[in-house]
Amino acid sequence: MSSAMLSENDKDHPRHYLRDQGFADYTPEDHATWATLARRQRDVLRGRICDSFPEGLDALGISDEGIPDFRVMNARLREATGWEVVAVPGLVPDITFFTLLAERKFPAGYWIRKPEQIDYIEEPDIFHDVFGHVPLIMQQVYADYLEAYGNAGLAAARHGTLHRLARLYWYTVEFGLARTEQGLRIVGAGIASSPSETVFSLESESPNRVGFDLGRVMGTNYRIDDFQETYFVLDSPDAWPALDLEQLIPLWRELDRERDLSPADLLESDVILHRGDGGYHAAKRDAA
């Protein structure tokens, strides 16, 4: 199912959500907010993010000076991987999101948080969506993974297993880590756009860090309200999982016969890179 298969009157058709970025409408305050966020995050990411991330920032011209113009950025992105960033007003329906990814279009909010929201916002803004996500789309293997994820999401919608694809996205695209010769590095945008989780994900004794396994990830619930209790680690920054529907559909059926795992669970079959002590979340529970 792509936008070509959706009727233009269908409420999930991308045309109902796509907007012009309105680059000229950003205020000096908006650009200053971006600059504050980008400079701070570049500093904290140094030595903690996979090498392809800063390379992607530079290749796309995503600077610390102000909000990037999608028109300029997209010319470089299309040439490199055939992708483009499209402006949307906020979160879009699942089918719309998967359809856009399957068509190599990444939906990004075009608004930016207010200065008083520098440290936290509930809904992703342009800084999270563009600074956090887009640099890795310059990497062909990651770009292909996102397209495959979009197609898998459309299939999951037909099979009633969208929650499993949501978990996969959460634990890879948003909060993934990867092994490198220099040690663990960040590949997830949710971490890459958060200074506090950047440090927590790699350096805290609290969370588990577990080798990535596709079925394990799709069977595991996640936290949306705090730091993660478990981070899944790819074998390398290039080791994004293959999403072959002939393998996924039987795996979904198998998972439906098993209990869901909690975010902190560890299994005997896990490749445990770090067994967390759970101290962070235990302290929060005790204080509640």
PDB file of C-alpha atoms in Angstrom:
ATOM      1  CA  MET A   1       0.000   0.000   0.000  1.00  0.00           C
ATOM      2  CA  SER A   2       1.526   3.313  -1.091  1.00  0.00           C
ATOM      3  CA  SER A   3       0.040   6.727  -1.768  1.00  0.00           C
ATOM      4  CA  ALA A   4      -0.609   5.473  -5.287  1.00  0.00           C
ATOM      5  CA  MET A   5      -2.898   2.833  -3.743  1.00  0.00           C
ATOM      6  CA  LEU A   6      -4.671   5.222  -1.372  1.00  0.00           C
ATOM      7  CA  SER A   7      -7.584   7.237  -2.678  1.00  0.00           C
ATOM      8  CA  GLU A   8      -6.892  10.957  -2.500  1.00  0.00           C
ATOM      9  CA  ASN A   9     -10.055  11.199  -0.405  1.00  0.00           C
ATOM     10  CA  ASP A  10      -8.663   8.702   2.114  1.00  0.00           C
ATOM     11  CA  LYS A  11      -7.960  10.487   5.395  1.00  0.00           C
ATOM     12  CA  ASP A  12      -4.532   8.782   5.574  1.00  0.00           C
ATOM     13  CA  HIS A  13      -3.383   9.963   2.147  1.00  0.00           C
ATOM     14  CA  PRO A  14      -0.139  11.951   2.553  1.00  0.00           C
ATOM     15  CA  ARG A  15      -1.554  14.930   0.666  1.00  0.00           C
ATOM     16  CA  HIS A  16      -3.660  15.785   3.720  1.00  0.00           C
ATOM     17  CA  TYR A  17      -0.539  16.220   5.850  1.00  0.00           C
ATOM     18  CA  LEU A  18       2.194  17.606   3.624  1.00  0.00           C
ATOM     19  CA  ARG A  19       3.007  21.294   4.017  1.00  0.00           C
ATOM     20  CA  ASP A  20       5.465  23.817   2.686  1.00  0.00           C
ATOM     21  CA  GLN A  21       8.235  24.270   5.221  1.00  0.00           C
ATOM     22  CA  GLY A  22       7.684  28.032   5.208  1.00  0.00           C
ATOM     23  CA  PHE A  23      11.382  28.716   5.654  1.00  0.00           C
ATOM     24  CA  ALA A  24      10.945  32.490   5.381  1.00  0.00           C
ATOM     25  CA  ASP A  25       8.527  32.451   8.320  1.00  0.00           C
ATOM     26  CA  TYR A  26      11.093  31.406  10.913  1.00  0.00           C
ATOM     27  CA  THR A  27      11.962  34.218  13.306  1.00  0.00           C
ATOM     28  CA  PRO A  28      15.430  35.175  14.565  1.00  0.00           C
ATOM     29  CA  GLU A  29      14.398  33.573  17.859  1.00  0.00           C
ATOM     30  CA  ASP A  30      13.599  30.316  16.047  1.00  0.00           C
ATOM     31  CA  HIS A  31      17.024  30.234  14.400  1.00  0.00           C
ATOM     32  CA  ALA A  32      18.694  31.112  17.706  1.00  0.00           C
ATOM     33  CA  THR A  33      16.888  28.212  19.402  1.00  0.00           C
ATOM     34  CA  TRP A  34      18.151  25.837  16.719  1.00  0.00           C
ATOM     35  CA  ALA A  35      21.686  27.196  17.126  1.00  0.00           C
ATOM     36  CA  THR A  36      21.593  26.674  20.897  1.00  0.00           C
ATOM     37  CA  LEU A  37      20.339  23.110  20.522  1.00  0.00           C
ATOM     38  CA  ALA A  38      22.708  22.163  17.707  1.00  0.00           C
ATOM     39  CA  ARG A  39      25.860  23.543  19.320  1.00  0.00           C
ATOM     40  CA  ARG A  40      25.116  21.903  22.628  1.00  0.00           C
ATOM     41  CA  GLN A  41      24.306  18.578  21.032  1.00  0.00           C
ATOM     42  CA  ARG A  42      27.345  18.506  18.741  1.00  0.00           C
ATOM     43  CA  ASP A  43      29.535  18.969  21.800  1.00  0.00           C
ATOM     44  CA  VAL A  44      27.939  16.171  23.815  1.00  0.00           C
ATOM     45  CA  LEU A  45      27.844  13.769  20.844  1.00  0.00           C
ATOM     46  CA  ARG A  46      31.568  14.048  20.157  1.00  0.00           C
ATOM     47  CA  GLY A  47      33.092  10.601  20.718  1.00  0.00           C
ATOM     48  CA  ARG A  48      29.680   9.071  21.434  1.00  0.00           C
ATOM     49  CA  ILE A  49      27.929   9.011  18.022  1.00  0.00           C
ATOM     50  CA  CYS A  50      28.724   6.818  15.013  1.00  0.00           C
ATOM     51  CA  ASP A  51      31.032   8.490  12.487  1.00  0.00           C
ATOM     52  CA  SER A  52      28.417   8.590   9.723  1.00  0.00           C
ATOM     53  CA  PHE A  53      26.278  10.989  11.776  1.00  0.00           C
ATOM     54  CA  PRO A  54      28.573  14.073  11.771  1.00  0.00           C
ATOM     55  CA  GLU A  55      29.563  13.164   8.214  1.00  0.00           C
ATOM     56  CA  GLY A  56      25.877  13.321   7.263  1.00  0.00           C
ATOM     57  CA  LEU A  57      25.371  16.644   9.048  1.00  0.00           C
ATOM     58  CA  ASP A  58      28.255  18.189   7.131  1.00  0.00           C
ATOM     59  CA  ALA A  59      27.296  16.665   3.763  1.00  0.00           C
ATOM     60  CA  LEU A  60      23.745  17.989   4.113  1.00  0.00           C
ATOM     61  CA  GLY A  61      24.849  21.445   5.230  1.00  0.00           C
ATOM     62  CA  ILE A  62      23.006  21.095   8.553  1.00  0.00           C
ATOM     63  CA  SER A  63      24.867  23.739  10.519  1.00  0.00           C
ATOM     64  CA  ASP A  64      24.801  25.190  14.008  1.00  0.00           C
ATOM     65  CA  GLU A  65      23.813  28.617  12.692  1.00  0.00           C
ATOM     66  CA  GLY A  66      20.091  28.176  12.111  1.00  0.00           C
ATOM     67  CA  ILE A  67      17.234  25.987  10.875  1.00  0.00           C
ATOM     68  CA  PRO A  68      18.105  24.246   7.591  1.00  0.00           C
ATOM     69  CA  ASP A  69      16.165  24.972   4.411  1.00  0.00           C
ATOM     70  CA  PHE A  70      14.559  21.718   3.231  1.00  0.00           C
ATOM     71  CA  ARG A  71      14.985  22.761  -0.407  1.00  0.00           C
ATOM     72  CA  VAL A  72      18.758  22.971  -0.079  1.00  0.00           C
ATOM     73  CA  MET A  73      19.034  19.879   2.088  1.00  0.00           C
ATOM     74  CA  ASN A  74      16.820  17.779  -0.178  1.00  0.00           C
ATOM     75  CA  ALA A  75      18.888  18.492  -3.290  1.00  0.00           C
ATOM     76  CA  ARG A  76      21.846  16.815  -1.578  1.00  0.00           C
ATOM     77  CA  LEU A  77      19.793  14.025  -0.036  1.00  0.00           C
ATOM     78  CA  ARG A  78      18.106  13.055  -3.316  1.00  0.00           C
ATOM     79  CA  GLU A  79      21.453  12.874  -5.079  1.00  0.00           C
ATOM     80  CA  ALA A  80      22.971  10.681  -2.362  1.00  0.00           C
ATOM     81  CA  THR A  81      20.193   8.179  -1.554  1.00  0.00           C
ATOM     82  CA  GLY A  82      17.048   9.193  -3.435  1.00  0.00           C
ATOM     83  CA  TRP A  83      15.325  10.428  -0.282  1.00  0.00           C
ATOM     84  CA  GLU A  84      13.719  13.743   0.601  1.00  0.00           C
ATOM     85  CA  VAL A  85      12.429  15.369   3.776  1.00  0.00           C
ATOM     86  CA  VAL A  86       8.784  16.483   3.655  1.00  0.00           C
ATOM     87  CA  ALA A  87       7.243  18.952   6.097  1.00  0.00           C
ATOM     88  CA  VAL A  88       4.297  17.845   8.228  1.00  0.00           C
ATOM     89  CA  PRO A  89       2.517  19.707  11.046  1.00  0.00           C
ATOM     90  CA  GLY A  90       3.219  17.037  13.668  1.00  0.00           C
ATOM     91  CA  LEU A  91       2.740  13.314  14.195  1.00  0.00           C
ATOM     92  CA  VAL A  92       0.903  11.662  11.306  1.00  0.00           C
ATOM     93  CA  PRO A  93      -1.242   8.486  11.239  1.00  0.00           C
ATOM     94  CA  ASP A  94       0.621   5.188  11.066  1.00  0.00           C
ATOM     95  CA  ILE A  95      -0.440   4.398   7.509  1.00  0.00           C
ATOM     96  CA  THR A  96       0.599   7.858   6.337  1.00  0.00           C
ATOM     97  CA  PHE A  97       3.973   7.476   8.042  1.00  0.00           C
ATOM     98  CA  PHE A  98       4.668   4.028   6.591  1.00  0.00           C
ATOM     99  CA  THR A  99       3.502   5.124   3.148  1.00  0.00           C
ATOM    100  CA  LEU A 100       5.882   8.071   3.136  1.00  0.00           C
ATOM    101  CA  LEU A 101       8.840   5.952   4.242  1.00  0.00           C
ATOM    102  CA  ALA A 102       8.065   3.352   1.582  1.00  0.00           C
ATOM    103  CA  GLU A 103       8.254   6.179  -0.974  1.00  0.00           C
ATOM    104  CA  ARG A 104      11.602   7.391   0.441  1.00  0.00           C
ATOM    105  CA  LYS A 105      10.093  10.482   2.034  1.00  0.00           C
ATOM    106  CA  PHE A 106      10.915  11.306   5.631  1.00  0.00           C
ATOM    107  CA  PRO A 107       8.178  13.314   7.426  1.00  0.00           C
ATOM    108  CA  ALA A 108       9.550  16.062   9.649  1.00  0.00           C
ATOM    109  CA  GLY A 109       7.770  18.596  11.787  1.00  0.00           C
ATOM    110  CA  TYR A 110       8.557  22.105  10.585  1.00  0.00           C
ATOM    111  CA  TRP A 111       7.961  23.940  13.885  1.00  0.00           C
ATOM    112  CA  ILE A 112      10.606  24.435  16.547  1.00  0.00           C
ATOM    113  CA  ARG A 113      10.262  24.400  20.318  1.00  0.00           C
ATOM    114  CA  LYS A 114      10.187  27.616  22.333  1.00  0.00           C
ATOM    115  CA  PRO A 115      13.272  28.730  24.307  1.00  0.00           C
ATOM    116  CA  GLU A 116      11.613  27.655  27.551  1.00  0.00           C
ATOM    117  CA  GLN A 117      11.265  24.128  26.079  1.00  0.00           C
ATOM    118  CA  ILE A 118      14.951  23.718  25.281  1.00  0.00           C
ATOM    119  CA  ASP A 119      15.387  20.644  27.444  1.00  0.00           C
ATOM    120  CA  TYR A 120      12.116  18.798  26.828  1.00  0.00           C
ATOM    121  CA  ILE A 121       9.125  18.707  24.494  1.00  0.00           C
ATOM    122  CA  GLU A 122       6.387  16.079  24.339  1.00  0.00           C
ATOM    123  CA  GLU A 123       6.037  15.991  20.550  1.00  0.00           C
ATOM    124  CA  PRO A 124       9.021  15.846  18.159  1.00  0.00           C
ATOM    125  CA  ASP A 125       9.929  19.175  16.545  1.00  0.00           C
ATOM    126  CA  ILE A 126      12.176  20.043  13.612  1.00  0.00           C
ATOM    127  CA  PHE A 127      15.308  19.723  15.723  1.00  0.00           C
ATOM    128  CA  HIS A 128      14.560  16.132  16.717  1.00  0.00           C
ATOM    129  CA  ASP A 129      13.310  15.165  13.263  1.00  0.00           C
ATOM    130  CA  VAL A 130      16.014  16.817  11.165  1.00  0.00           C
ATOM    131  CA  PHE A 131      19.108  17.005  13.369  1.00  0.00           C
ATOM    132  CA  GLY A 132      18.396  13.620  14.964  1.00  0.00           C
ATOM    133  CA  HIS A 133      17.132  11.570  12.017  1.00  0.00           C
ATOM    134  CA  VAL A 134      18.203  12.959   8.690  1.00  0.00           C
ATOM    135  CA  PRO A 135      22.046  12.755   8.811  1.00  0.00           C
ATOM    136  CA  LEU A 136      22.023   8.949   8.754  1.00  0.00           C
ATOM    137  CA  ILE A 137      19.722   8.910   5.702  1.00  0.00           C
ATOM    138  CA  MET A 138      22.825   9.936   3.745  1.00  0.00           C
ATOM    139  CA  GLN A 139      24.088   6.400   4.537  1.00  0.00           C
ATOM    140  CA  GLN A 140      22.757   4.061   1.820  1.00  0.00           C
ATOM    141  CA  VAL A 141      22.292   1.037   4.065  1.00  0.00           C
ATOM    142  CA  TYR A 142      20.283   3.096   6.563  1.00  0.00           C
ATOM    143  CA  ALA A 143      18.240   4.723   3.789  1.00  0.00           C
ATOM    144  CA  ASP A 144      17.376   1.272   2.453  1.00  0.00           C
ATOM    145  CA  TYR A 145      16.435   0.091   5.949  1.00  0.00           C
ATOM    146  CA  LEU A 146      13.970   2.966   6.388  1.00  0.00           C
ATOM    147  CA  GLU A 147      12.324   2.181   3.057  1.00  0.00           C
ATOM    148  CA  ALA A 148      12.079  -1.500   3.975  1.00  0.00           C
ATOM    149  CA  TYR A 149      10.663  -0.489   7.352  1.00  0.00           C
ATOM    150  CA  GLY A 150       7.934   1.525   5.626  1.00  0.00           C
ATOM    151  CA  ASN A 151       6.936  -1.458   3.495  1.00  0.00           C
ATOM    152  CA  ALA A 152       7.034  -3.751   6.529  1.00  0.00           C
ATOM    153  CA  GLY A 153       4.814  -1.318   8.402  1.00  0.00           C
ATOM    154  CA  LEU A 154       2.189  -1.416   5.661  1.00  0.00           C
ATOM    155  CA  ALA A 155       2.261  -5.215   5.841  1.00  0.00           C
ATOM    156  CA  ALA A 156       2.038  -5.137   9.649  1.00  0.00           C
ATOM    157  CA  ALA A 157      -1.061  -2.947   9.398  1.00  0.00           C
ATOM    158  CA  ARG A 158      -2.732  -5.657   7.324  1.00  0.00           C
ATOM    159  CA  HIS A 159      -1.703  -8.372   9.801  1.00  0.00           C
ATOM    160  CA  GLY A 160      -2.649  -6.503  12.972  1.00  0.00           C
ATOM    161  CA  THR A 161       0.936  -6.332  14.231  1.00  0.00           C
ATOM    162  CA  LEU A 162       1.710  -2.610  14.125  1.00  0.00           C
ATOM    163  CA  HIS A 163       2.841  -2.680  17.753  1.00  0.00           C
ATOM    164  CA  ARG A 164       5.724  -4.953  16.777  1.00  0.00           C
ATOM    165  CA  LEU A 165       6.939  -2.514  14.125  1.00  0.00           C
ATOM    166  CA  ALA A 166       6.611   0.337  16.600  1.00  0.00           C
ATOM    167  CA  ARG A 167       8.942  -1.510  18.971  1.00  0.00           C
ATOM    168  CA  LEU A 168      11.450  -2.123  16.190  1.00  0.00           C
ATOM    169  CA  TYR A 169      11.491   1.566  15.277  1.00  0.00           C
ATOM    170  CA  TRP A 170      11.811   2.578  18.913  1.00  0.00           C
ATOM    171  CA  TYR A 171      14.740   0.310  19.695  1.00  0.00           C
ATOM    172  CA  THR A 172      16.655   0.961  16.448  1.00  0.00           C
ATOM    173  CA  VAL A 173      15.818   4.224  14.690  1.00  0.00           C
ATOM    174  CA  GLU A 174      15.092   6.116  17.917  1.00  0.00           C
ATOM    175  CA  PHE A 175      17.161   4.459  20.652  1.00  0.00           C
ATOM    176  CA  GLY A 176      19.629   2.146  18.947  1.00  0.00           C
ATOM    177  CA  LEU A 177      23.289   1.657  19.810  1.00  0.00           C
ATOM    178  CA  ALA A 178      25.973  -0.061  17.727  1.00  0.00           C
ATOM    179  CA  ARG A 179      29.328  -1.709  18.322  1.00  0.00           C
ATOM    180  CA  THR A 180      32.402  -0.132  16.748  1.00  0.00           C
ATOM    181  CA  GLU A 181      36.136  -0.692  17.106  1.00  0.00           C
ATOM    182  CA  GLN A 182      36.152   2.341  19.410  1.00  0.00           C
ATOM    183  CA  GLY A 183      33.386   0.971  21.624  1.00  0.00           C
ATOM    184  CA  LEU A 184      29.614   1.441  21.679  1.00  0.00           C
ATOM    185  CA  ARG A 185      28.262   4.344  19.679  1.00  0.00           C
ATOM    186  CA  ILE A 186      24.828   5.942  19.261  1.00  0.00           C
ATOM    187  CA  VAL A 187      22.785   5.384  16.090  1.00  0.00           C
ATOM    188  CA  GLY A 188      19.302   6.306  17.384  1.00  0.00           C
ATOM    189  CA  ALA A 189      17.811   9.750  16.764  1.00  0.00           C
ATOM    190  CA  GLY A 190      15.992   9.878  20.092  1.00  0.00           C
ATOM    191  CA  ILE A 191      19.346   9.615  21.820  1.00  0.00           C
ATOM    192  CA  ALA A 192      21.197  11.791  19.317  1.00  0.00           C
ATOM    193  CA  SER A 193      18.852  14.745  19.917  1.00  0.00           C
ATOM    194  CA  SER A 194      18.882  14.452  23.733  1.00  0.00           C
ATOM    195  CA  PRO A 195      21.974  15.572  25.673  1.00  0.00           C
ATOM    196  CA  SER A 196      20.967  13.746  28.846  1.00  0.00           C
ATOM    197  CA  GLU A 197      20.120  10.427  27.166  1.00  0.00           C
ATOM    198  CA  THR A 198      23.292  10.646  25.073  1.00  0.00           C
ATOM    199  CA  VAL A 199      25.309  10.293  28.261  1.00  0.00           C
ATOM    200  CA  PHE A 200      22.906   7.937  30.051  1.00  0.00           C
ATOM    201  CA  SER A 201      22.672   5.432  27.188  1.00  0.00           C
ATOM    202  CA  LEU A 202      26.418   4.860  27.027  1.00  0.00           C
ATOM    203  CA  GLU A 203      27.783   5.649  30.471  1.00  0.00           C
ATOM    204  CA  SER A 204      25.147   4.922  33.112  1.00  0.00           C
ATOM    205  CA  GLU A 205      25.378   1.665  35.075  1.00  0.00           C
ATOM    206  CA  SER A 206      21.573   1.530  35.235  1.00  0.00           C
ATOM    207  CA  PRO A 207      20.362   0.237  31.831  1.00  0.00           C
ATOM    208  CA  ASN A 208      20.931  -3.130  30.200  1.00  0.00           C
ATOM    209  CA  ARG A 209      22.793  -3.159  26.900  1.00  0.00           C
ATOM    210  CA  VAL A 210      21.865  -6.249  24.904  1.00  0.00           C
ATOM    211  CA  GLY A 211      22.873  -7.549  21.493  1.00  0.00           C
ATOM    212  CA  PHE A 212      20.215  -6.882  18.855  1.00  0.00           C
ATOM    213  CA  ASP A 213      17.859  -9.701  17.917  1.00  0.00           C
ATOM    214  CA  LEU A 214      14.887  -8.959  15.676  1.00  0.00           C
ATOM    215  CA  GLY A 215      12.347 -11.186  17.419  1.00  0.00           C
ATOM    216  CA  ARG A 216      13.532 -10.157  20.861  1.00  0.00           C
ATOM    217  CA  VAL A 217      13.090  -6.490  20.021  1.00  0.00           C
ATOM    218  CA  MET A 218       9.632  -6.885  18.492  1.00  0.00           C
ATOM    219  CA  GLY A 219       8.535  -8.806  21.577  1.00  0.00           C
ATOM    220  CA  THR A 220       9.686  -6.157  24.065  1.00  0.00           C
ATOM    221  CA  ASN A 221       7.687  -3.217  25.372  1.00  0.00           C
ATOM    222  CA  TYR A 222       9.395   0.149  25.767  1.00  0.00           C
ATOM    223  CA  ARG A 223       9.276   3.284  27.892  1.00  0.00           C
ATOM    224  CA  ILE A 224       7.998   6.519  26.377  1.00  0.00           C
ATOM    225  CA  ASP A 225       8.224   8.618  29.525  1.00  0.00           C
ATOM    226  CA  ASP A 226      11.849   8.302  30.618  1.00  0.00           C
ATOM    227  CA  PHE A 227      15.272   6.902  29.793  1.00  0.00           C
ATOM    228  CA  GLN A 228      15.268   3.348  28.466  1.00  0.00           C
ATOM    229  CA  GLU A 229      15.799   0.397  30.782  1.00  0.00           C
ATOM    230  CA  THR A 230      17.340  -1.648  27.955  1.00  0.00           C
ATOM    231  CA  TYR A 231      19.223  -0.549  24.843  1.00  0.00           C
ATOM    232  CA  PHE A 232      19.669  -2.974  21.956  1.00  0.00           C
ATOM    233  CA  VAL A 233      23.037  -2.943  20.219  1.00  0.00           C
ATOM    234  CA  LEU A 234      23.591  -3.578  16.510  1.00  0.00           C
ATOM    235  CA  ASP A 235      26.740  -5.460  15.511  1.00  0.00           C
ATOM    236  CA  SER A 236      27.957  -2.358  13.658  1.00  0.00           C
ATOM    237  CA  PRO A 237      26.559   1.008  12.503  1.00  0.00           C
ATOM    238  CA  ASP A 238      25.886  -0.671   9.135  1.00  0.00           C
ATOM    239  CA  ALA A 239      24.151  -3.772  10.542  1.00  0.00           C
ATOM    240  CA  TRP A 240      20.536  -2.653  10.152  1.00  0.00           C
ATOM    241  CA  PRO A 241      18.264  -5.711  10.077  1.00  0.00           C
ATOM    242  CA  ALA A 242      16.910  -7.106   6.830  1.00  0.00           C
ATOM    243  CA  LEU A 243      13.126  -6.863   6.822  1.00  0.00           C
ATOM    244  CA  ASP A 244      12.044  -9.700   4.562  1.00  0.00           C
ATOM    245  CA  LEU A 245       8.276 -10.181   4.768  1.00  0.00           C
ATOM    246  CA  GLU A 246       8.645 -13.925   4.166  1.00  0.00           C
ATOM    247  CA  GLN A 247      10.526 -14.056   7.462  1.00  0.00           C
ATOM    248  CA  LEU A 248       8.646 -11.323   9.307  1.00  0.00           C
ATOM    249  CA  ILE A 249       5.129 -12.708   8.958  1.00  0.00           C
ATOM    250  CA  PRO A 250       5.926 -16.136  10.497  1.00  0.00           C
ATOM    251  CA  LEU A 251       7.915 -14.357  13.207  1.00  0.00           C
ATOM    252  CA  TRP A 252       4.921 -12.166  14.067  1.00  0.00           C
ATOM    253  CA  ARG A 253       2.741 -15.277  14.346  1.00  0.00           C
ATOM    254  CA  GLU A 254       5.286 -16.918  16.634  1.00  0.00           C
ATOM    255  CA  LEU A 255       5.534 -13.826  18.831  1.00  0.00           C
ATOM    256  CA  ASP A 256       1.754 -13.672  19.143  1.00  0.00           C
ATOM    257  CA  ARG A 257       1.925 -17.010  20.985  1.00  0.00           C
ATOM    258  CA  GLU A 258       4.411 -15.690  23.547  1.00  0.00           C
ATOM    259  CA  ARG A 259       4.146 -13.188  26.387  1.00  0.00           C
ATOM    260  CA  ASP A 260       5.418  -9.676  25.838  1.00  0.00           C
ATOM    261  CA  LEU A 261       8.616  -8.804  27.669  1.00  0.00           C
ATOM    262  CA  SER A 262       8.933  -5.788  29.937  1.00  0.00           C
ATOM    263  CA  PRO A 263      11.572  -3.129  29.174  1.00  0.00           C
ATOM    264  CA  ALA A 264      13.880  -4.394  31.948  1.00  0.00           C
ATOM    265  CA  ASP A 265      13.626  -8.143  31.277  1.00  0.00           C
ATOM    266  CA  LEU A 266      16.734 -10.178  30.486  1.00  0.00           C
ATOM    267  CA  LEU A 267      16.675 -13.660  28.942  1.00  0.00           C
ATOM    268  CA  GLU A 268      19.154 -16.525  29.167  1.00  0.00           C
ATOM    269  CA  SER A 269      19.468 -16.336  25.392  1.00  0.00           C
ATOM    270  CA  ASP A 270      20.409 -12.628  25.402  1.00  0.00           C
ATOM    271  CA  VAL A 271      23.881 -11.502  24.442  1.00  0.00           C
ATOM    272  CA  ILE A 272      24.367  -9.221  27.435  1.00  0.00           C
ATOM    273  CA  LEU A 273      26.991  -6.551  26.862  1.00  0.00           C
ATOM    274  CA  HIS A 274      26.170  -4.822  30.140  1.00  0.00           C
ATOM    275  CA  ARG A 275      23.853  -6.077  32.862  1.00  0.00           C
ATOM    276  CA  GLY A 276      22.297  -2.925  34.302  1.00  0.00           C
ATOM    277  CA  ASP A 277      21.846  -2.410  38.016  1.00  0.00           C
ATOM    278  CA  GLY A 278      18.498  -0.645  37.478  1.00  0.00           C
ATOM    279  CA  GLY A 279      19.535   2.057  39.910  1.00  0.00           C
ATOM    280  CA  TYR A 280      18.127   5.019  38.024  1.00  0.00           C
ATOM    281  CA  HIS A 281      14.596   3.705  37.690  1.00  0.00           C
ATOM    282  CA  ALA A 282      14.607   2.146  41.183  1.00  0.00           C
ATOM    283  CA  ALA A 283      15.517   5.528  42.697  1.00  0.00           C
ATOM    284  CA  LYS A 284      12.676   7.180  40.808  1.00  0.00           C
ATOM    285  CA  ARG A 285      10.199   4.556  42.000  1.00  0.00           C
ATOM    286  CA  ASP A 286      11.376   4.992  45.599  1.00  0.00           C
ATOM    287  CA  ALA A 287      10.975   8.759  45.366  1.00  0.00           C
ATOM    288  CA  ALA A 288       7.452   8.543  43.941  1.00  0.00           C
TER     289      ALA A 288
END
